[in-house]
Short mmCIF file of C-alpha atoms in Angstrom, two decimals:
data_model
loop_
_atom_site.label_atom_id
_atom_site.label_comp_id
_atom_site.label_asym_id
_atom_site.label_seq_id
_atom_site.Cartn_x
_atom_site.Cartn_y
_atom_site.Cartn_z
CA MET A 1 -8.95 -24.28 -19.76
CA PRO A 2 -5.78 -24.84 -21.83
CA GLY A 3 -2.54 -23.83 -20.19
CA ILE A 4 -3.62 -24.39 -16.56
CA ASN A 5 -0.65 -25.54 -14.49
CA MET A 6 -2.33 -28.18 -12.32
CA ARG A 7 0.63 -28.60 -9.95
CA MET A 8 0.56 -24.85 -9.33
CA LEU A 9 -3.21 -25.00 -8.88
CA GLY A 10 -2.86 -27.75 -6.28
CA ALA A 11 -0.27 -25.79 -4.38
CA LEU A 12 -2.41 -22.67 -4.49
CA LEU A 13 -5.44 -24.53 -3.18
CA SER A 14 -3.37 -25.99 -0.36
CA GLY A 15 -2.08 -22.53 0.44
CA LEU A 16 -5.62 -21.16 0.50
CA LEU A 17 -6.68 -23.83 2.98
CA LEU A 18 -3.63 -23.03 5.12
CA LEU A 19 -4.53 -19.33 5.13
CA ALA A 20 -8.09 -20.15 6.10
CA ALA A 21 -6.79 -22.19 9.03
CA CYS A 22 -4.58 -19.31 10.16
CA GLY A 23 -7.39 -16.77 10.27
CA PRO A 24 -8.49 -13.81 8.17
CA SER A 25 -6.07 -12.83 5.46
CA THR A 26 -5.60 -9.29 4.24
CA GLY A 27 -3.56 -8.96 1.08
CA SER A 28 -3.09 -5.20 1.50
CA GLU A 29 -3.10 -4.56 -2.20
CA ALA A 30 -4.52 -1.26 -1.21
CA ALA A 31 -2.89 -1.42 2.23
CA THR A 32 -6.08 -0.37 3.96
CA PRO A 33 -7.19 -1.38 7.47
CA GLU A 34 -10.41 -3.23 6.67
CA ALA A 35 -11.58 -6.78 7.22
CA ALA A 36 -11.51 -9.26 4.33
CA THR A 37 -14.86 -9.74 2.64
CA GLU A 38 -16.44 -11.38 -0.35
CA THR A 39 -19.63 -9.70 -1.51
CA VAL A 40 -21.69 -10.40 -4.58
CA THR A 41 -24.09 -7.75 -5.87
CA GLY A 42 -26.45 -7.71 -8.81
CA ALA A 43 -29.03 -10.33 -9.70
CA ALA A 44 -27.45 -13.12 -7.63
CA SER A 45 -27.61 -13.63 -3.88
CA ALA A 46 -24.47 -12.79 -1.89
CA THR A 47 -24.72 -16.19 -0.20
CA GLU A 48 -24.75 -18.26 -3.38
CA PRO A 49 -21.88 -19.00 -5.76
CA VAL A 50 -22.05 -17.03 -8.99
CA THR A 51 -21.25 -18.74 -12.28
CA ALA A 52 -22.00 -18.04 -15.91
CA GLU A 53 -24.79 -20.62 -15.65
CA SER A 54 -26.41 -19.08 -12.56
CA PRO A 55 -30.20 -19.67 -12.80
CA SER A 56 -30.84 -16.24 -11.28
CA SER A 57 -29.71 -14.58 -14.51
CA SER A 58 -32.21 -14.20 -17.32
CA ALA A 59 -31.39 -16.19 -20.44
CA SER A 60 -31.67 -13.00 -22.49
CA GLU A 61 -29.17 -11.10 -20.34
CA ILE A 62 -25.42 -10.96 -20.83
CA LEU A 63 -23.72 -11.70 -17.52
CA VAL A 64 -20.59 -9.68 -16.76
CA GLU A 65 -19.04 -10.62 -13.43
CA PHE A 66 -16.56 -8.04 -12.11
CA TRP A 67 -14.25 -9.03 -9.25
CA THR A 68 -12.70 -6.12 -7.39
CA THR A 69 -10.10 -6.06 -4.65
CA ASP A 70 -11.66 -2.82 -3.39
CA HIS A 71 -13.48 -5.07 -0.94
CA GLN A 72 -14.34 -2.60 1.83
CA PRO A 73 -18.12 -2.06 2.18
CA ASP A 74 -18.05 1.69 1.46
CA ARG A 75 -16.04 1.08 -1.69
CA VAL A 76 -18.24 -1.79 -2.83
CA ALA A 77 -21.22 0.55 -2.53
CA VAL A 78 -19.65 2.90 -5.08
CA TYR A 79 -19.00 0.02 -7.49
CA GLU A 80 -22.62 -1.12 -7.02
CA ALA A 81 -23.97 2.32 -7.84
CA LEU A 82 -21.83 2.55 -10.96
CA ALA A 83 -22.87 -0.95 -12.02
CA GLN A 84 -26.50 0.07 -11.70
CA GLN A 85 -25.80 3.18 -13.77
CA PHE A 86 -24.17 1.06 -16.50
CA MET A 87 -27.04 -1.44 -16.55
CA GLU A 88 -29.64 1.33 -16.85
CA ALA A 89 -27.80 2.64 -19.91
CA ASN A 90 -27.27 -0.88 -21.30
CA PRO A 91 -30.45 -2.97 -20.98
CA GLY A 92 -29.81 -6.68 -21.25
CA VAL A 93 -26.52 -6.58 -19.32
CA ASP A 94 -26.35 -8.10 -15.85
CA LEU A 95 -23.26 -6.51 -14.26
CA ARG A 96 -22.36 -8.14 -10.96
CA ILE A 97 -19.78 -6.82 -8.51
CA VAL A 98 -17.91 -9.41 -6.46
CA ALA A 99 -15.60 -8.14 -3.70
CA LYS A 100 -12.43 -10.15 -3.15
CA ASP A 101 -9.50 -10.00 -0.79
CA GLU A 102 -6.24 -9.43 -2.67
CA ALA A 103 -4.51 -12.24 -0.77
CA ASP A 104 -7.00 -14.77 -2.14
CA ILE A 105 -7.44 -13.50 -5.66
CA THR A 106 -4.97 -15.77 -7.48
CA ALA A 107 -6.23 -18.95 -5.82
CA ASP A 108 -9.84 -17.93 -6.38
CA LEU A 109 -9.17 -17.32 -10.07
CA GLN A 110 -7.47 -20.69 -10.41
CA MET A 111 -10.45 -22.40 -8.80
CA ALA A 112 -12.85 -20.49 -11.04
CA ALA A 113 -10.84 -21.53 -14.10
CA ALA A 114 -10.94 -25.18 -13.04
CA ALA A 115 -14.72 -24.90 -12.61
CA ASN A 116 -15.10 -23.08 -15.97
CA SER A 117 -16.66 -20.09 -14.18
CA LEU A 118 -14.17 -17.28 -14.62
CA PRO A 119 -15.35 -13.71 -14.11
CA ALA A 120 -15.20 -11.34 -17.07
CA ILE A 121 -13.15 -8.62 -15.35
CA VAL A 122 -10.90 -8.63 -12.31
CA ARG A 123 -9.17 -5.75 -10.57
CA LEU A 124 -5.84 -6.88 -9.11
CA GLY A 125 -2.20 -5.95 -8.60
CA VAL A 126 0.20 -6.11 -11.55
CA GLU A 127 2.33 -8.74 -9.80
CA ARG A 128 -0.49 -11.26 -10.35
CA LEU A 129 -0.61 -10.81 -14.12
CA PRO A 130 2.38 -12.89 -15.31
CA ALA A 131 1.15 -16.07 -13.62
CA LEU A 132 -2.33 -15.60 -15.05
CA ALA A 133 -0.80 -15.01 -18.48
CA VAL A 134 1.26 -18.20 -18.27
CA ASP A 135 -1.94 -20.08 -17.41
CA GLY A 136 -3.70 -18.59 -20.46
CA LEU A 137 -6.33 -16.72 -18.46
CA LEU A 138 -5.82 -13.20 -19.86
CA ASP A 139 -7.44 -11.81 -23.00
CA GLU A 140 -4.61 -9.55 -24.14
CA GLY A 141 -6.43 -8.51 -27.30
CA ALA A 142 -9.42 -7.25 -25.32
CA ALA A 143 -7.24 -5.32 -22.86
CA SER A 144 -5.21 -3.74 -25.64
CA SER A 145 -8.43 -2.78 -27.43
CA VAL A 146 -9.76 -0.91 -24.37
CA ILE A 147 -6.45 0.93 -23.99
CA ARG A 148 -6.67 2.06 -27.62
CA MET A 149 -10.29 3.17 -27.15
CA ILE A 150 -9.29 5.37 -24.21
CA GLY A 151 -6.10 6.58 -25.87
CA ILE A 152 -2.61 5.24 -25.35
CA ASP A 153 -1.21 8.72 -24.82
CA ASP A 154 -3.51 9.33 -21.83
CA PHE A 155 -1.85 6.65 -19.72
CA ARG A 156 0.92 7.81 -17.40
CA ALA A 157 4.51 7.32 -18.56
CA GLY A 158 5.85 3.84 -17.96
CA LEU A 159 2.58 2.32 -16.80
CA LEU A 160 1.83 0.46 -20.02
CA GLU A 161 5.31 -1.09 -19.87
CA MET A 162 4.40 -2.61 -16.50
CA VAL A 163 1.48 -4.52 -18.02
CA THR A 164 2.97 -5.38 -21.40
CA ASN A 165 3.69 -8.98 -22.40
CA LEU A 166 7.26 -8.79 -23.65
CA GLU A 167 6.67 -11.75 -25.94
CA SER A 168 3.45 -10.62 -27.67
CA ASN A 169 3.92 -6.85 -27.19
CA GLN A 170 0.27 -6.63 -26.16
CA GLN A 171 -1.06 -5.57 -22.77
CA TRP A 172 -1.98 -8.20 -20.21
CA ALA A 173 -4.42 -5.77 -18.59
CA ILE A 174 -5.38 -2.11 -18.33
CA PRO A 175 -3.64 0.05 -15.68
CA TYR A 176 -6.26 1.43 -13.31
CA ASP A 177 -4.93 3.08 -10.15
CA GLY A 178 -2.21 2.67 -7.56
CA TRP A 179 -0.35 4.01 -4.55
CA ILE A 180 3.12 4.90 -3.34
CA GLN A 181 4.65 3.31 -0.26
CA ALA A 182 6.51 5.45 2.25
CA LEU A 183 7.91 5.48 5.74
CA TRP A 184 5.60 7.95 7.48
CA TYR A 185 6.95 9.57 10.64
CA ARG A 186 6.12 12.19 13.24
CA LYS A 187 8.30 15.07 12.12
CA ASP A 188 7.56 17.01 15.30
CA LEU A 189 8.93 14.18 17.44
CA PHE A 190 11.89 13.65 15.12
CA ASP A 191 12.74 17.36 15.35
CA ALA A 192 12.48 17.25 19.14
CA GLN A 193 15.11 14.48 19.25
CA GLY A 194 17.32 16.03 16.58
CA LEU A 195 16.77 13.09 14.25
CA ALA A 196 17.31 13.20 10.51
CA ALA A 197 14.55 12.08 8.16
CA PRO A 198 14.56 8.23 7.99
CA THR A 199 15.64 7.84 4.38
CA THR A 200 18.58 5.43 4.85
CA TRP A 201 19.13 2.18 6.73
CA GLU A 202 21.45 4.01 9.13
CA GLN A 203 18.95 6.79 9.81
CA ILE A 204 16.14 4.31 10.42
CA ASN A 205 18.32 2.37 12.86
CA ALA A 206 19.33 5.58 14.65
CA ALA A 207 15.70 6.69 14.95
CA CYS A 208 14.68 3.25 16.16
CA ASP A 209 17.19 3.29 19.02
CA THR A 210 16.69 6.93 19.98
CA LEU A 211 12.90 6.80 20.04
CA ALA A 212 12.87 3.54 22.00
CA ALA A 213 14.66 5.34 24.85
CA VAL A 214 12.29 8.34 24.98
CA PRO A 215 9.91 8.26 27.98
CA ASP A 216 6.19 8.14 27.17
CA LEU A 217 6.80 6.91 23.60
CA GLN A 218 5.64 3.32 23.36
CA PHE A 219 7.21 2.21 20.10
CA GLY A 220 9.60 3.68 17.59
CA LEU A 221 7.71 1.98 14.77
CA THR A 222 5.30 -0.79 13.92
CA LEU A 223 7.04 -3.56 11.98
CA PRO A 224 4.82 -5.54 9.57
CA SER A 225 5.02 -9.13 10.75
CA ASP A 226 1.69 -10.91 10.17
CA PRO A 227 2.40 -14.09 8.16
CA THR A 228 -1.13 -14.13 6.71
CA GLN A 229 -0.85 -10.69 5.07
CA ASN A 230 1.09 -9.36 2.11
CA TYR A 231 1.99 -6.24 4.10
CA ALA A 232 5.39 -7.56 5.24
CA HIS A 233 6.28 -8.56 1.67
CA GLN A 234 5.60 -5.07 0.37
CA VAL A 235 7.82 -3.42 2.98
CA PHE A 236 10.57 -6.02 2.74
CA GLU A 237 10.75 -5.85 -1.05
CA GLN A 238 11.64 -2.16 -0.95
CA ILE A 239 14.31 -2.83 1.66
CA ALA A 240 15.70 -5.69 -0.41
CA ILE A 241 15.89 -3.68 -3.62
CA SER A 242 17.65 -0.86 -1.75
CA ASN A 243 20.43 -3.41 -1.14
CA GLN A 244 20.30 -4.82 -4.70
CA ALA A 245 18.75 -8.06 -3.43
CA TRP A 246 16.61 -9.76 -6.09
CA PRO A 247 14.72 -13.07 -5.96
CA LEU A 248 16.18 -14.34 -9.25
CA THR A 249 19.40 -13.81 -11.12
CA PRO A 250 19.11 -12.28 -14.61
CA GLY A 251 19.57 -15.84 -15.84
CA GLY A 252 16.51 -16.99 -13.91
CA GLU A 253 18.07 -18.88 -10.97
CA ALA A 254 16.88 -18.44 -7.38
CA SER A 255 19.06 -15.97 -5.48
CA PHE A 256 17.74 -15.74 -1.94
CA THR A 257 20.97 -16.88 -0.29
CA THR A 258 23.06 -13.94 -1.51
CA PRO A 259 24.81 -11.77 1.13
CA GLU A 260 22.63 -8.84 0.01
CA MET A 261 19.39 -10.75 0.67
CA VAL A 262 20.55 -12.09 4.03
CA ALA A 263 21.57 -8.56 5.06
CA ALA A 264 18.14 -7.26 4.07
CA LEU A 265 16.41 -9.94 6.14
CA ARG A 266 18.64 -9.17 9.12
CA PHE A 267 18.05 -5.41 8.87
CA TYR A 268 14.30 -5.96 8.69
CA VAL A 269 13.89 -8.31 11.63
CA GLU A 270 16.29 -6.37 13.87
CA LEU A 271 13.88 -3.43 13.72
CA GLN A 272 11.65 -5.55 15.94
CA ARG A 273 13.70 -4.24 18.87
CA CYS A 274 11.76 -0.95 18.82
CA SER A 275 8.48 -2.25 17.43
CA ALA A 276 5.19 -3.34 18.89
CA PRO A 277 5.20 -7.11 19.57
CA ALA A 278 4.77 -9.44 16.59
CA PRO A 279 2.62 -10.30 14.78
CA GLN A 280 1.55 -6.87 13.59
CA SER A 281 -1.04 -6.49 10.83
CA VAL A 282 -1.79 -3.63 8.47
CA GLU A 283 -4.84 -2.75 10.57
CA GLN A 284 -2.84 -2.65 13.81
CA ALA A 285 -0.07 -0.59 12.26
CA ALA A 286 -2.38 2.18 11.08
CA ALA A 287 -4.30 2.24 14.35
CA GLN A 288 -1.13 2.50 16.44
CA TYR A 289 0.15 5.43 14.44
CA LEU A 290 -3.17 7.26 14.67
CA ARG A 291 -3.29 6.67 18.43
CA GLY A 292 0.23 8.00 18.87
CA GLU A 293 1.54 4.61 20.00
CA SER A 294 4.21 4.42 17.29
CA VAL A 295 6.32 7.14 15.69
CA MET A 296 7.14 5.50 12.34
CA LEU A 297 4.87 3.61 9.99
CA PHE A 298 5.56 1.80 6.71
CA TYR A 299 2.35 2.35 4.74
CA SER A 300 0.85 3.36 1.44
CA THR A 301 -0.52 6.79 0.60
CA TYR A 302 -3.91 5.46 1.72
CA ILE A 303 -2.93 6.52 5.26
CA MET A 304 -3.17 10.18 4.21
CA ASP A 305 -6.99 10.13 4.34
CA ASP A 306 -6.90 8.52 7.79
CA LEU A 307 -4.47 11.10 9.16
CA VAL A 308 -7.23 13.67 8.60
CA GLU A 309 -10.49 11.79 9.12
CA GLY A 310 -9.48 8.80 11.23
CA MET A 311 -10.25 5.19 10.35
CA THR A 312 -12.82 2.55 11.19
CA GLY A 313 -11.31 -0.14 13.40
CA ALA A 314 -12.00 -3.86 13.29
CA ASP A 315 -14.68 -3.37 15.97
CA GLY A 316 -16.49 -0.83 13.80
CA ASN A 317 -15.54 2.12 15.99
CA LEU A 318 -13.82 5.21 14.62
CA ILE A 319 -10.15 5.59 15.54
CA VAL A 320 -9.37 9.30 15.54
CA PRO A 321 -5.90 10.87 15.48
CA SER A 322 -4.50 11.31 18.99
CA VAL A 323 -3.18 14.81 18.29
CA GLU A 324 -4.57 17.72 16.36
CA ASP A 325 -3.21 18.33 12.89
CA LEU A 326 -1.64 14.87 12.67
CA ALA A 327 -1.37 15.26 8.89
CA GLN A 328 0.68 18.44 9.32
CA ARG A 329 2.84 16.80 12.00
CA THR A 330 3.57 13.86 9.70
CA ASN A 331 6.22 13.69 7.01
CA PHE A 332 7.16 10.85 4.73
CA ALA A 333 10.16 9.26 3.07
CA SER A 334 9.16 7.39 -0.08
CA GLY A 335 12.70 6.61 -1.20
CA LEU A 336 15.04 4.37 0.75
CA VAL A 337 18.84 4.27 0.47
CA GLY A 338 20.52 1.01 1.44
CA PRO A 339 24.15 -0.12 1.59
CA THR A 340 24.38 -0.78 -2.15
CA GLY A 341 21.46 1.00 -3.80
CA SER A 342 18.18 2.87 -3.46
CA ALA A 343 14.55 2.06 -4.06
CA SER A 344 11.01 3.37 -3.98
CA TYR A 345 8.03 1.04 -3.93
CA GLY A 346 4.42 1.25 -4.93
CA GLN A 347 1.54 -0.63 -6.38
CA VAL A 348 -0.14 -0.45 -9.76
CA VAL A 349 -3.56 -2.06 -9.97
CA ALA A 350 -5.03 -3.16 -13.29
CA LEU A 351 -8.31 -4.31 -14.82
CA ALA A 352 -7.78 -7.69 -16.45
CA LEU A 353 -10.22 -9.01 -19.04
CA LEU A 354 -10.28 -12.79 -18.84
CA THR A 355 -10.42 -15.43 -21.52
CA GLY A 356 -13.95 -16.23 -22.64
CA ALA A 357 -15.52 -12.97 -21.48
CA ASP A 358 -18.30 -11.52 -23.60
CA PRO A 359 -17.11 -8.51 -25.67
CA VAL A 360 -19.44 -6.27 -23.63
CA ALA A 361 -16.88 -6.63 -20.82
CA GLN A 362 -14.71 -4.24 -22.81
CA ASP A 363 -17.48 -1.65 -22.62
CA VAL A 364 -17.69 -2.17 -18.85
CA ALA A 365 -13.93 -1.72 -18.45
CA LYS A 366 -14.02 1.42 -20.59
CA PHE A 367 -16.92 2.77 -18.49
CA PHE A 368 -14.97 2.27 -15.26
CA LEU A 369 -12.03 4.13 -16.80
CA THR A 370 -14.10 7.01 -18.19
CA ASP A 371 -17.60 7.89 -16.91
CA GLY A 372 -17.10 6.07 -13.60
CA TYR A 373 -13.39 6.66 -13.11
CA VAL A 374 -13.39 9.81 -10.98
CA GLU A 375 -16.00 8.29 -8.67
CA ILE A 376 -13.72 5.30 -8.03
CA ILE A 377 -10.67 7.51 -7.47
CA ALA A 378 -12.73 9.63 -5.06
CA ILE A 379 -13.31 6.57 -2.84
CA ALA A 380 -9.88 7.26 -1.32
CA PRO A 381 -8.35 10.02 -3.44
CA LEU A 382 -5.03 10.24 -1.62
CA GLY A 383 -4.46 6.50 -1.99
CA LYS A 384 -5.76 6.07 -5.52
CA ILE A 385 -3.36 7.84 -7.84
CA PRO A 386 -4.87 8.12 -11.33
CA VAL A 387 -3.21 6.30 -14.20
CA ARG A 388 -4.82 8.60 -16.78
CA GLN A 389 -2.83 11.80 -17.30
CA SER A 390 -5.97 13.84 -17.98
CA VAL A 391 -7.32 12.87 -14.55
CA ALA A 392 -3.95 13.15 -12.79
CA ASP A 393 -3.74 16.78 -13.94
CA ARG A 394 -6.77 17.60 -11.77
CA TRP A 395 -6.27 14.93 -9.10
CA SER A 396 -5.62 17.42 -6.31
CA GLU A 397 -9.02 19.03 -6.99
CA LEU A 398 -11.01 15.86 -6.31
CA SER A 399 -11.29 16.20 -2.52
CA PRO A 400 -11.00 18.82 0.23
CA LEU A 401 -8.64 16.40 1.99
CA PHE A 402 -5.86 17.60 -0.31
CA GLU A 403 -5.89 20.95 1.51
CA ASN A 404 -4.10 19.24 4.41
CA TYR A 405 -0.98 18.60 2.32
CA SER A 406 1.43 20.88 0.51
CA PRO A 407 1.55 21.12 -3.29
CA ALA A 408 5.10 19.73 -3.12
CA THR A 409 3.91 16.62 -1.26
CA LEU A 410 1.02 16.05 -3.66
CA GLY A 411 3.26 16.59 -6.67
CA HIS A 412 5.76 14.07 -5.36
CA ILE A 413 3.01 11.49 -4.92
CA VAL A 414 1.16 11.99 -8.20
CA ASN A 415 4.46 11.61 -10.08
CA GLY A 416 5.57 8.63 -8.02
CA TYR A 417 4.84 6.08 -10.75
CA ASP A 418 7.94 7.28 -12.58
CA THR A 419 10.32 5.93 -9.91
CA LEU A 420 8.67 2.68 -8.82
CA HIS A 421 10.83 -0.39 -8.25
CA ARG A 422 9.34 -3.88 -8.09
CA TRP A 423 10.85 -7.34 -8.23
CA VAL A 424 8.25 -8.44 -10.76
CA LEU A 425 8.90 -5.46 -13.04
CA ARG A 426 12.63 -6.03 -13.55
CA ILE A 427 13.00 -5.72 -17.29
CA ASP A 428 15.45 -8.58 -17.85
CA TYR A 429 13.11 -11.19 -16.34
CA THR A 430 11.08 -13.35 -18.74
CA ASN A 431 7.33 -13.77 -18.43
CA THR A 432 7.80 -17.19 -16.79
CA GLN A 433 10.27 -15.74 -14.29
CA ARG A 434 7.87 -12.90 -13.52
CA ALA A 435 5.17 -15.49 -12.91
CA VAL A 436 7.39 -17.19 -10.34
CA ILE A 437 7.98 -13.87 -8.58
CA GLY A 438 4.23 -13.30 -8.53
CA GLU A 439 3.82 -16.72 -6.91
CA ILE A 440 6.40 -15.84 -4.24
CA GLU A 441 4.19 -12.92 -3.32
CA SER A 442 0.80 -14.61 -3.65
CA ARG A 443 1.95 -17.56 -1.49
CA LEU A 444 3.14 -15.13 1.22
CA LEU A 445 6.60 -16.72 1.39
CA ILE A 446 8.33 -13.54 2.60
CA PRO A 447 5.84 -12.85 5.44
CA GLN A 448 6.14 -16.48 6.53
CA ALA A 449 9.94 -16.31 6.55
CA ILE A 450 9.93 -13.07 8.55
CA SER A 451 7.47 -14.49 11.05
CA ARG A 452 9.58 -17.61 11.51
CA ILE A 453 12.67 -15.51 12.20
CA LEU A 454 10.84 -13.36 14.73
CA ASN A 455 9.47 -16.36 16.61
CA GLY A 456 12.93 -17.91 16.83
CA GLU A 457 12.33 -20.80 14.45
CA LEU A 458 14.79 -19.55 11.81
CA THR A 459 17.77 -17.23 11.52
CA PRO A 460 18.14 -14.78 8.62
CA GLU A 461 20.55 -17.29 7.03
CA SER A 462 18.27 -20.31 7.42
CA ALA A 463 15.24 -18.27 6.35
CA ALA A 464 17.10 -17.28 3.18
CA GLN A 465 17.86 -20.96 2.56
CA TRP A 466 14.17 -21.86 3.02
CA LEU A 467 13.15 -19.13 0.58
CA GLN A 468 15.78 -20.40 -1.85
CA GLU A 469 14.37 -23.91 -1.74
CA GLU A 470 10.76 -22.75 -2.07
CA THR A 471 11.67 -20.60 -5.07
CA GLU A 472 13.53 -23.45 -6.72
CA LEU A 473 10.37 -25.56 -6.39
CA LEU A 474 8.35 -22.81 -8.05
CA LEU A 475 10.87 -22.60 -10.86
CA ALA A 476 10.63 -26.35 -11.38
CA GLU A 477 6.81 -26.17 -11.45
CA GLY A 478 6.95 -23.48 -14.12
CA GLN A 479 9.13 -25.47 -16.49
#
């Protein structure tokens, strides 16, 4: 495949092997507490690799392989049902759903490209797109065509800018859904201690110290600290932006050793003083909050479903909220004010159409954004905020779960795309620089740095220097 950066591919493959050695990796693109899986549905067996030349596909059928980072079994089942519906309406199309963990998606795509067996469609976070574009893996014309078929005006304000190639003015991919990150907290316990809402660094620190001293409260918060998950990166990035700490200068040089970045690292790791012991994963964090073991939780809006219904733990058992009306007892702070700025954070997930895909893949993408769209959103309606304005207008009618939250809360969330801040979306970065930032995230450099500080191997200053050096290597690879 032209444009493949083989040095980057080698590094990604090495990183994938390292992650495999460390244990299961959860990318937390959707920040949901489920085990990583890879499932293949359709004509092929789930235990066999799927390629365009798979002998299990009829020669007369058009194979469309769809990778989705909605990898949890209940979600995969919805994709499977919709795929079957599409195939019944389109004889001769073999639509296969392949579930992927977000943490592995970039490396898996690079390996598929090297083997000339790319899927047709992939659902993934927008931070992955620049690197794939630099490697020539995205069919921008196909994505832009689907957007036009649906209607440009039906996409939420600002979302198309997030997926637009600044050089070609075409879309890398099609916005699909997303979530808003917040610091969720027990308002009843905050009120009992006379604590202000944790919307600033100072207020979070004050809550951390006060709650740690309250009898019968185990932890003030759960600090994301698992080096094999993207969870810590997502939380740290919001903290960093709230202090105007960016990974690159506007000129494209690494900037991890700035006083602002070091201060952000120090603030983050010092919260460990009131947290459950490291390492803490996304699954553990959600479970601890539901059990009443922690009072504050950095998490996406996906937690809102669990606050009402509970969640399935790693052992398959249901973890139910420890108190009645946990949703009503919980409040959230989606914005964060730091010493030199403010930030909100969230994720936008897109459907990318890959180079070499049959044109019927455009029909599949359109189907999943039209006839099948509400069914996908309904998988976890509080965590999947629609990108289509026509669906967002009736979003709060899609599930009885919404009755547990006020109209003001739901309005704040559904309009959250308008205030998102992301390193990779900074407008004065070039496509190549955005690709480097995507690599910082996909290689889990931030979670590794945080873990090394917490285990005493590094200080915030030396961790910043390590991140600086790793980023400089990435910049050199991209030249």
